[in-house]
Coordinates of N, CA, C and O in Angstrom, one line a residue:
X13 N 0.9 -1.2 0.0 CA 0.0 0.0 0.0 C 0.9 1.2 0.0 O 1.5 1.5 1.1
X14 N 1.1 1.9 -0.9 CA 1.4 3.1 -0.8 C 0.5 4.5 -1.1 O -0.2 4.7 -2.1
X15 N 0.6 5.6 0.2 CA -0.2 6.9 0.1 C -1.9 6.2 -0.6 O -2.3 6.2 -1.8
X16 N -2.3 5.7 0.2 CA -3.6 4.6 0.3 C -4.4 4.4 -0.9 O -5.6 4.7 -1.1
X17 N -3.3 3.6 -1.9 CA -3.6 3.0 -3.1 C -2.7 1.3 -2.8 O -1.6 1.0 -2.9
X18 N -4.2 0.5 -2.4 CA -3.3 -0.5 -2.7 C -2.9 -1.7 -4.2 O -3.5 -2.1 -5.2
X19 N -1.8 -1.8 -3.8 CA -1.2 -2.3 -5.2 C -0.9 -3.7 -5.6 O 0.2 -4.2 -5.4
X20 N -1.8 -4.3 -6.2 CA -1.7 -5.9 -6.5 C -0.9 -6.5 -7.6 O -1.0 -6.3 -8.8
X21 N -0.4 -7.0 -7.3 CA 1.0 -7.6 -8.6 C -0.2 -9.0 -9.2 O -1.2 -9.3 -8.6
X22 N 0.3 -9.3 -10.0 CA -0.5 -10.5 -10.5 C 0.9 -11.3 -11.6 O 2.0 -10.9 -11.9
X23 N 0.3 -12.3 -11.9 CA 1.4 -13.2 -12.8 C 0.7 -13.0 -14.2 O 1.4 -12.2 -14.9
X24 N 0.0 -13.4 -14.7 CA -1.1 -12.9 -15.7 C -1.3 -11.2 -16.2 O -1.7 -10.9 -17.3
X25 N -1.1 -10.8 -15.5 CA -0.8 -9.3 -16.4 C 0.5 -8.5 -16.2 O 1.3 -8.6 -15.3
X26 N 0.3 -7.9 -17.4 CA 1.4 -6.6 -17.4 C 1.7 -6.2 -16.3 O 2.7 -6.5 -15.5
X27 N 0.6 -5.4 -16.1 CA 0.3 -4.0 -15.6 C -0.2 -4.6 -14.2 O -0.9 -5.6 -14.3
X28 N 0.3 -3.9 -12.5 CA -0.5 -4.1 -11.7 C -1.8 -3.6 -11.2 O -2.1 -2.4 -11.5
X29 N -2.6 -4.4 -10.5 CA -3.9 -3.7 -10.1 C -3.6 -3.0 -9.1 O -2.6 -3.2 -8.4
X30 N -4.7 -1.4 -9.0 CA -4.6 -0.4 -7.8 C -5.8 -0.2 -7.6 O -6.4 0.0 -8.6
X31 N -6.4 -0.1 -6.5 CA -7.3 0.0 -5.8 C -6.7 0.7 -4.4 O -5.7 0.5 -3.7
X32 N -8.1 1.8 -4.7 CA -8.1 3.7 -3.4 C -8.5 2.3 -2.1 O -9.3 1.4 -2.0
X33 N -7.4 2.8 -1.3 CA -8.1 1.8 0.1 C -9.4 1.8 0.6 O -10.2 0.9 0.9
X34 N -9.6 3.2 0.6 CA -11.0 3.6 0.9 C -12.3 3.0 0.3 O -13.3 2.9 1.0
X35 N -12.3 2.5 -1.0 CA -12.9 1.6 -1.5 C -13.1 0.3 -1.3 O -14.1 -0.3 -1.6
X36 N -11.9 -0.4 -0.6 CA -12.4 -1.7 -0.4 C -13.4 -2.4 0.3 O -13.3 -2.3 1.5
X37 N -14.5 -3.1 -0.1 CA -15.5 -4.0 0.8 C -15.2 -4.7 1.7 O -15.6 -4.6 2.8
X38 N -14.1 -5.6 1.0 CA -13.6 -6.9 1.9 C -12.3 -7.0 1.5 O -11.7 -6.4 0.6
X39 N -11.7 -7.9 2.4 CA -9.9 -8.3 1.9 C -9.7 -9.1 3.1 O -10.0 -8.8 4.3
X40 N -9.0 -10.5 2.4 CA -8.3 -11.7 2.6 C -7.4 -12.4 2.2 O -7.5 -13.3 1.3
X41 N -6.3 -12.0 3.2 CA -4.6 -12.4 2.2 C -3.9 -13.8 3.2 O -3.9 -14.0 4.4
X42 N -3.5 -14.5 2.0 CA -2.9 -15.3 2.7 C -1.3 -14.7 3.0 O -0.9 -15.0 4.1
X43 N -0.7 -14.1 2.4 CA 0.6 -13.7 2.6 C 0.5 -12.7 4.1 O -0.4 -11.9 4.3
X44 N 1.6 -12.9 4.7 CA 2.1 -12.0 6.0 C 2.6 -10.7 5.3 O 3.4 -10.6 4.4
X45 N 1.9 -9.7 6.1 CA 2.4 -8.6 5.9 C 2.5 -8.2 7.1 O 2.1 -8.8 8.1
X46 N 3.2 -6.7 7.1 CA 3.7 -5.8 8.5 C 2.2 -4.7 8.4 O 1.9 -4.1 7.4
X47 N 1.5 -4.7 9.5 CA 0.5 -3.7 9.6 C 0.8 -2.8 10.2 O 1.5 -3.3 11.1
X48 N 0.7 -1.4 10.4 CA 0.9 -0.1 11.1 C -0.5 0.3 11.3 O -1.2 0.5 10.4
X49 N -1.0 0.4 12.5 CA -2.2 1.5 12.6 C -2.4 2.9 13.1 O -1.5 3.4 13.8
X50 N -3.3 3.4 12.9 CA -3.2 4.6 13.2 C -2.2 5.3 15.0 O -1.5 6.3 15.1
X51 N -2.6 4.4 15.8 CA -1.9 4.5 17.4 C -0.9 3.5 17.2 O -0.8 2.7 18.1
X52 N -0.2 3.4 16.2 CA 1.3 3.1 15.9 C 1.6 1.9 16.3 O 2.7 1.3 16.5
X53 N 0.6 1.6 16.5 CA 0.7 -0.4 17.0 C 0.9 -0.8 15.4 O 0.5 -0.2 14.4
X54 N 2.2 -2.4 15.5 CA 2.6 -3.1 14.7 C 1.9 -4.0 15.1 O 1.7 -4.2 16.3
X55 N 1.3 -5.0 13.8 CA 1.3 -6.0 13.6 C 2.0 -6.9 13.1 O 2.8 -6.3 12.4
X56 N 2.3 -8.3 13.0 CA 2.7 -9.3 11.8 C 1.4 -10.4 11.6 O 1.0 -10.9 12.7
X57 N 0.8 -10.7 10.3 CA -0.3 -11.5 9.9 C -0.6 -11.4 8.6 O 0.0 -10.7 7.7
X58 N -1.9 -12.3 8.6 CA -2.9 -11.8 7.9 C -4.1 -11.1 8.3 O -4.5 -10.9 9.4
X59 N -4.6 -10.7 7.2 CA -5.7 -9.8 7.1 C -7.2 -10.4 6.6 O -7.1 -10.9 5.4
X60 N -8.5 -10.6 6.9 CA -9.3 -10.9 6.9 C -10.8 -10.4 6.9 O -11.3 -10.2 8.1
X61 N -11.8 -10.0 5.8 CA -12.9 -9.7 7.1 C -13.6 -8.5 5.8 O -13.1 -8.3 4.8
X62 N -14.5 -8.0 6.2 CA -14.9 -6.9 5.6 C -14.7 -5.5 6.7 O -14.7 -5.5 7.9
X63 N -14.5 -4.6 5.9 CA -13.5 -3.3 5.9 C -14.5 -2.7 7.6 O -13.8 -2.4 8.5
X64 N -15.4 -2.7 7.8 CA -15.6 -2.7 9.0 C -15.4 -3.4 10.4 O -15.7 -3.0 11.5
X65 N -15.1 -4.4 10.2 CA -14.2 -5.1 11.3 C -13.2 -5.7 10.9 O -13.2 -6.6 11.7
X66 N -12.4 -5.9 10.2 CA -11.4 -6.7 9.8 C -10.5 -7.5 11.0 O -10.5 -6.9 12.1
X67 N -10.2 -8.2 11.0 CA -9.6 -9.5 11.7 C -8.0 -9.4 11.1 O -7.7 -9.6 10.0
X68 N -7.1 -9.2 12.0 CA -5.9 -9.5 12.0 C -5.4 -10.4 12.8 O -5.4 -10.3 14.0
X69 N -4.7 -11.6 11.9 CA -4.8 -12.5 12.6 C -3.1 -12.9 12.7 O -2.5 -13.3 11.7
X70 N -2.6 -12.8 14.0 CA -1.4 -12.3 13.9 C -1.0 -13.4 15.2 O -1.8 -13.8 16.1
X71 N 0.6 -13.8 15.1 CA 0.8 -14.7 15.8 C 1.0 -14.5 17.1 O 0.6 -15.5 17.8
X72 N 1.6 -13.1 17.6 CA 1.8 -12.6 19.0 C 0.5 -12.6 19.4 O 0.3 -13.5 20.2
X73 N -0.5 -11.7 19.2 CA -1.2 -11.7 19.9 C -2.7 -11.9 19.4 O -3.7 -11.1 19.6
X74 N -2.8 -13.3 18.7 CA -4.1 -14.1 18.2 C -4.9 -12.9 17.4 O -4.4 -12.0 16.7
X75 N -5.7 -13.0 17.5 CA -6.7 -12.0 16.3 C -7.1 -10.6 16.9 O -7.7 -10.6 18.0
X76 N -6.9 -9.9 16.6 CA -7.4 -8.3 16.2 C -8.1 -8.2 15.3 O -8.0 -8.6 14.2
X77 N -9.3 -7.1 16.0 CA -10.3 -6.4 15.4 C -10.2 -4.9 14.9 O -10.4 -4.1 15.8
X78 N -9.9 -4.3 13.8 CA -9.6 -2.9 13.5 C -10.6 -2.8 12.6 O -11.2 -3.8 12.2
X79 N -10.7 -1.9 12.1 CA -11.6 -0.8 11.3 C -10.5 -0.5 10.1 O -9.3 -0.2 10.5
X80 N -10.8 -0.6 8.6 CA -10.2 -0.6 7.5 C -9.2 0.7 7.8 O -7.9 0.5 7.7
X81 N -10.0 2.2 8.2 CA -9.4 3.7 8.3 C -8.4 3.5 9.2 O -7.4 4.2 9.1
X82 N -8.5 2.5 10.0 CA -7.2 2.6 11.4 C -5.6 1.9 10.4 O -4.5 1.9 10.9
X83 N -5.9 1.4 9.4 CA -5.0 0.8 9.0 C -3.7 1.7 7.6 O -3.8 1.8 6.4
X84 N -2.8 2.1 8.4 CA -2.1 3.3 7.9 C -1.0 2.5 6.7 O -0.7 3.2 5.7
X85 N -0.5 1.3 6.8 CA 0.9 1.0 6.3 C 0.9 -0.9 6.2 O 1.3 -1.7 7.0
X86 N 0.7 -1.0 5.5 CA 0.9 -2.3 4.9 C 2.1 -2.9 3.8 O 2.2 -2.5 2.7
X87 N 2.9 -3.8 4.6 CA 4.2 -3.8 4.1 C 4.4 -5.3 3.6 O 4.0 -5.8 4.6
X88 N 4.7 -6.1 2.9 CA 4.7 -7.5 2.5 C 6.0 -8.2 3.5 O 7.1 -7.7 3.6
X89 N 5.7 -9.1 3.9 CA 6.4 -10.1 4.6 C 6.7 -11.4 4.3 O 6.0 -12.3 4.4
X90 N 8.2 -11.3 3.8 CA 9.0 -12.1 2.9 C 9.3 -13.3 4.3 O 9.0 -13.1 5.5
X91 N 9.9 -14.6 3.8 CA 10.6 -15.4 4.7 C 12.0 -15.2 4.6 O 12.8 -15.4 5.5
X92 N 12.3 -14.7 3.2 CA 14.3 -15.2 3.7 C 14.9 -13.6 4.1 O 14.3 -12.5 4.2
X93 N 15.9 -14.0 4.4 CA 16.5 -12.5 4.8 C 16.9 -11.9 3.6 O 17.2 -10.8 4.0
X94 N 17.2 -12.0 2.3 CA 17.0 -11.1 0.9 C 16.3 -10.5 0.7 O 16.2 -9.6 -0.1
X95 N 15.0 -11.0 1.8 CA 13.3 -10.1 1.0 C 13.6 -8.8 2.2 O 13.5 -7.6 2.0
X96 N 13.9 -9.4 3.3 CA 13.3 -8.5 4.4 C 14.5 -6.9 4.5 O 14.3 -5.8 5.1
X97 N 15.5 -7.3 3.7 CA 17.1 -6.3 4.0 C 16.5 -5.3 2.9 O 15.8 -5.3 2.0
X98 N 17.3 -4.1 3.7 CA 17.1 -2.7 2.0 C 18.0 -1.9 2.3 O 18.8 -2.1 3.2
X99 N 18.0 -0.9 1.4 CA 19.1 -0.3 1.8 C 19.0 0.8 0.4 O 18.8 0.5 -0.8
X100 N 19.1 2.2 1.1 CA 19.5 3.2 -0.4 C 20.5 4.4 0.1 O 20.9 4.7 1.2
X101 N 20.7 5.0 -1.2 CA 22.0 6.2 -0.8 C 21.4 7.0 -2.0 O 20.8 6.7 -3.1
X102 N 21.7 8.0 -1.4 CA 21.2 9.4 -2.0 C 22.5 10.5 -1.8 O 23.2 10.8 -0.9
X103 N 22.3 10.9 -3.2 CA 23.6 11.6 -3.7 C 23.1 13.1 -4.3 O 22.3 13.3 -5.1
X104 N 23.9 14.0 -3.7 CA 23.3 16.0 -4.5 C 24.6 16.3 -4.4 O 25.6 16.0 -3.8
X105 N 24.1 17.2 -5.4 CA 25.1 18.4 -5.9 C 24.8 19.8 -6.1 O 24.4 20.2 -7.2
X106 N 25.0 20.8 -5.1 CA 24.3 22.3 -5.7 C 25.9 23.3 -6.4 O 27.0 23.1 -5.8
X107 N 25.8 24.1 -7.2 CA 26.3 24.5 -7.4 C 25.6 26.0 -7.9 O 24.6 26.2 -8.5
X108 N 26.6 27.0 -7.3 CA 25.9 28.4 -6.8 C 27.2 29.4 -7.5 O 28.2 29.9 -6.8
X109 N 27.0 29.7 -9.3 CA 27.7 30.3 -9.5 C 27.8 32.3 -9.3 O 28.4 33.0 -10.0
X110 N 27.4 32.5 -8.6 CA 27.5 34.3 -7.4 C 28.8 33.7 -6.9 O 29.8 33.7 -7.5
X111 N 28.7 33.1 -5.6 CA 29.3 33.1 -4.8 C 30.3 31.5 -5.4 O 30.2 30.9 -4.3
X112 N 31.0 30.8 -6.0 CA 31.5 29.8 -6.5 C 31.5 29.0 -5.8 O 32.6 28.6 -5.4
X113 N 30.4 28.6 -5.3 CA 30.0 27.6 -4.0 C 29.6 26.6 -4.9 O 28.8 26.6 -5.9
X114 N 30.6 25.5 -4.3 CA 30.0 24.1 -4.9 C 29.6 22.9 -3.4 O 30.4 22.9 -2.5
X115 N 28.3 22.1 -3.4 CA 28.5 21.6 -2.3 C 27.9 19.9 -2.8 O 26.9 19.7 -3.5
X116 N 28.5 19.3 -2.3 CA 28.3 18.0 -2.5 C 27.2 16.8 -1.2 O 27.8 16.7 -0.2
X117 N 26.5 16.5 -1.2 CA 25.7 15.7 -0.1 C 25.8 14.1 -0.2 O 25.7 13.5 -1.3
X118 N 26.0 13.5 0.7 CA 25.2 12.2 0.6 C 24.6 11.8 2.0 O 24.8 12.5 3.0
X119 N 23.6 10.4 1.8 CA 22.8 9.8 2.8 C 22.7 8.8 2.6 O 22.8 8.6 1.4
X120 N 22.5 7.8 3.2 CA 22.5 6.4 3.3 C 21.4 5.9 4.2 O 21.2 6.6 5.2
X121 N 20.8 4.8 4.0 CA 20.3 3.9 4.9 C 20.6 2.7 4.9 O 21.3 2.4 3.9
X122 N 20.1 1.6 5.7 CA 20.1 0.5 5.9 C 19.3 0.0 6.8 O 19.1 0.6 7.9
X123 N 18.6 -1.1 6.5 CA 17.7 -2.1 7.6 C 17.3 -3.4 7.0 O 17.5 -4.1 6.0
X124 N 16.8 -3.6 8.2 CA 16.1 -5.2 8.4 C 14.7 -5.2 8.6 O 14.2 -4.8 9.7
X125 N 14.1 -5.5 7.8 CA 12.3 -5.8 8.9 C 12.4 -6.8 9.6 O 13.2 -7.8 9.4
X126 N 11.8 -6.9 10.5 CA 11.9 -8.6 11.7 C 10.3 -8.4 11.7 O 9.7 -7.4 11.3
X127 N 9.6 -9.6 12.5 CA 8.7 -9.4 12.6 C 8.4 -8.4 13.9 O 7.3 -7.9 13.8
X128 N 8.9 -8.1 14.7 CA 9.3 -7.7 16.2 C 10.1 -6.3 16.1 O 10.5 -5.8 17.1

């Protein structure tokens, strides 16, 4: 889900499906994803249920009941550690010919998702 368009990959087409979250009736996945809700509680599970009570059904702490709107951030949850690792760097250059200021930047990250 990104900026609450969620995004369905398929094997059979090109192009993926997008659907406004706000739209959805129902949804039931079998794949683990990372859930975020609104009062910043993490989940790890699946997801189940129509958009008014949905069922999160998660191994820490058995099933949760949330409301479609409480659900901010939905992230896919790989098994090996290649899926779960990332990592980017970000590279600028301004150059300010008044003053012959040249200035160079960089940033990096790195992480791991765990379920925890």
């Amino acid at each position: 889900m990104d900026r609450a368009v969620l995004v369905i990959e398929t094997d059979f087409s090109d192009s993926d499906f997008q659907i406004e979250w706000p739209e959805i009736a129902e949804i039931y996945t079998t794949s683990q994803f990372i859930i975020t809700l609104k009062n910043r509680e993490e989940y790890a599970g699946t997801i189940e249920g129509p958009r008014d009570s949905l069922r999160l059904i998660t191994n820490e702490k058995g099933i949760v009941t949330v409301q479609i709107e409480d659900i901010v951030l939905l992230k896919g949850f790989e098994g090996t550690f290649k899926d779960r690792f990332f990592a980017n760097i970000d590279l600028g250059f301004s150059l300010t010919k008044a003053n012959n200021l040249r200035q160079f930047s960089t940033r990096s990250n790195i992480g791991y998702s765990e379920r925890k």
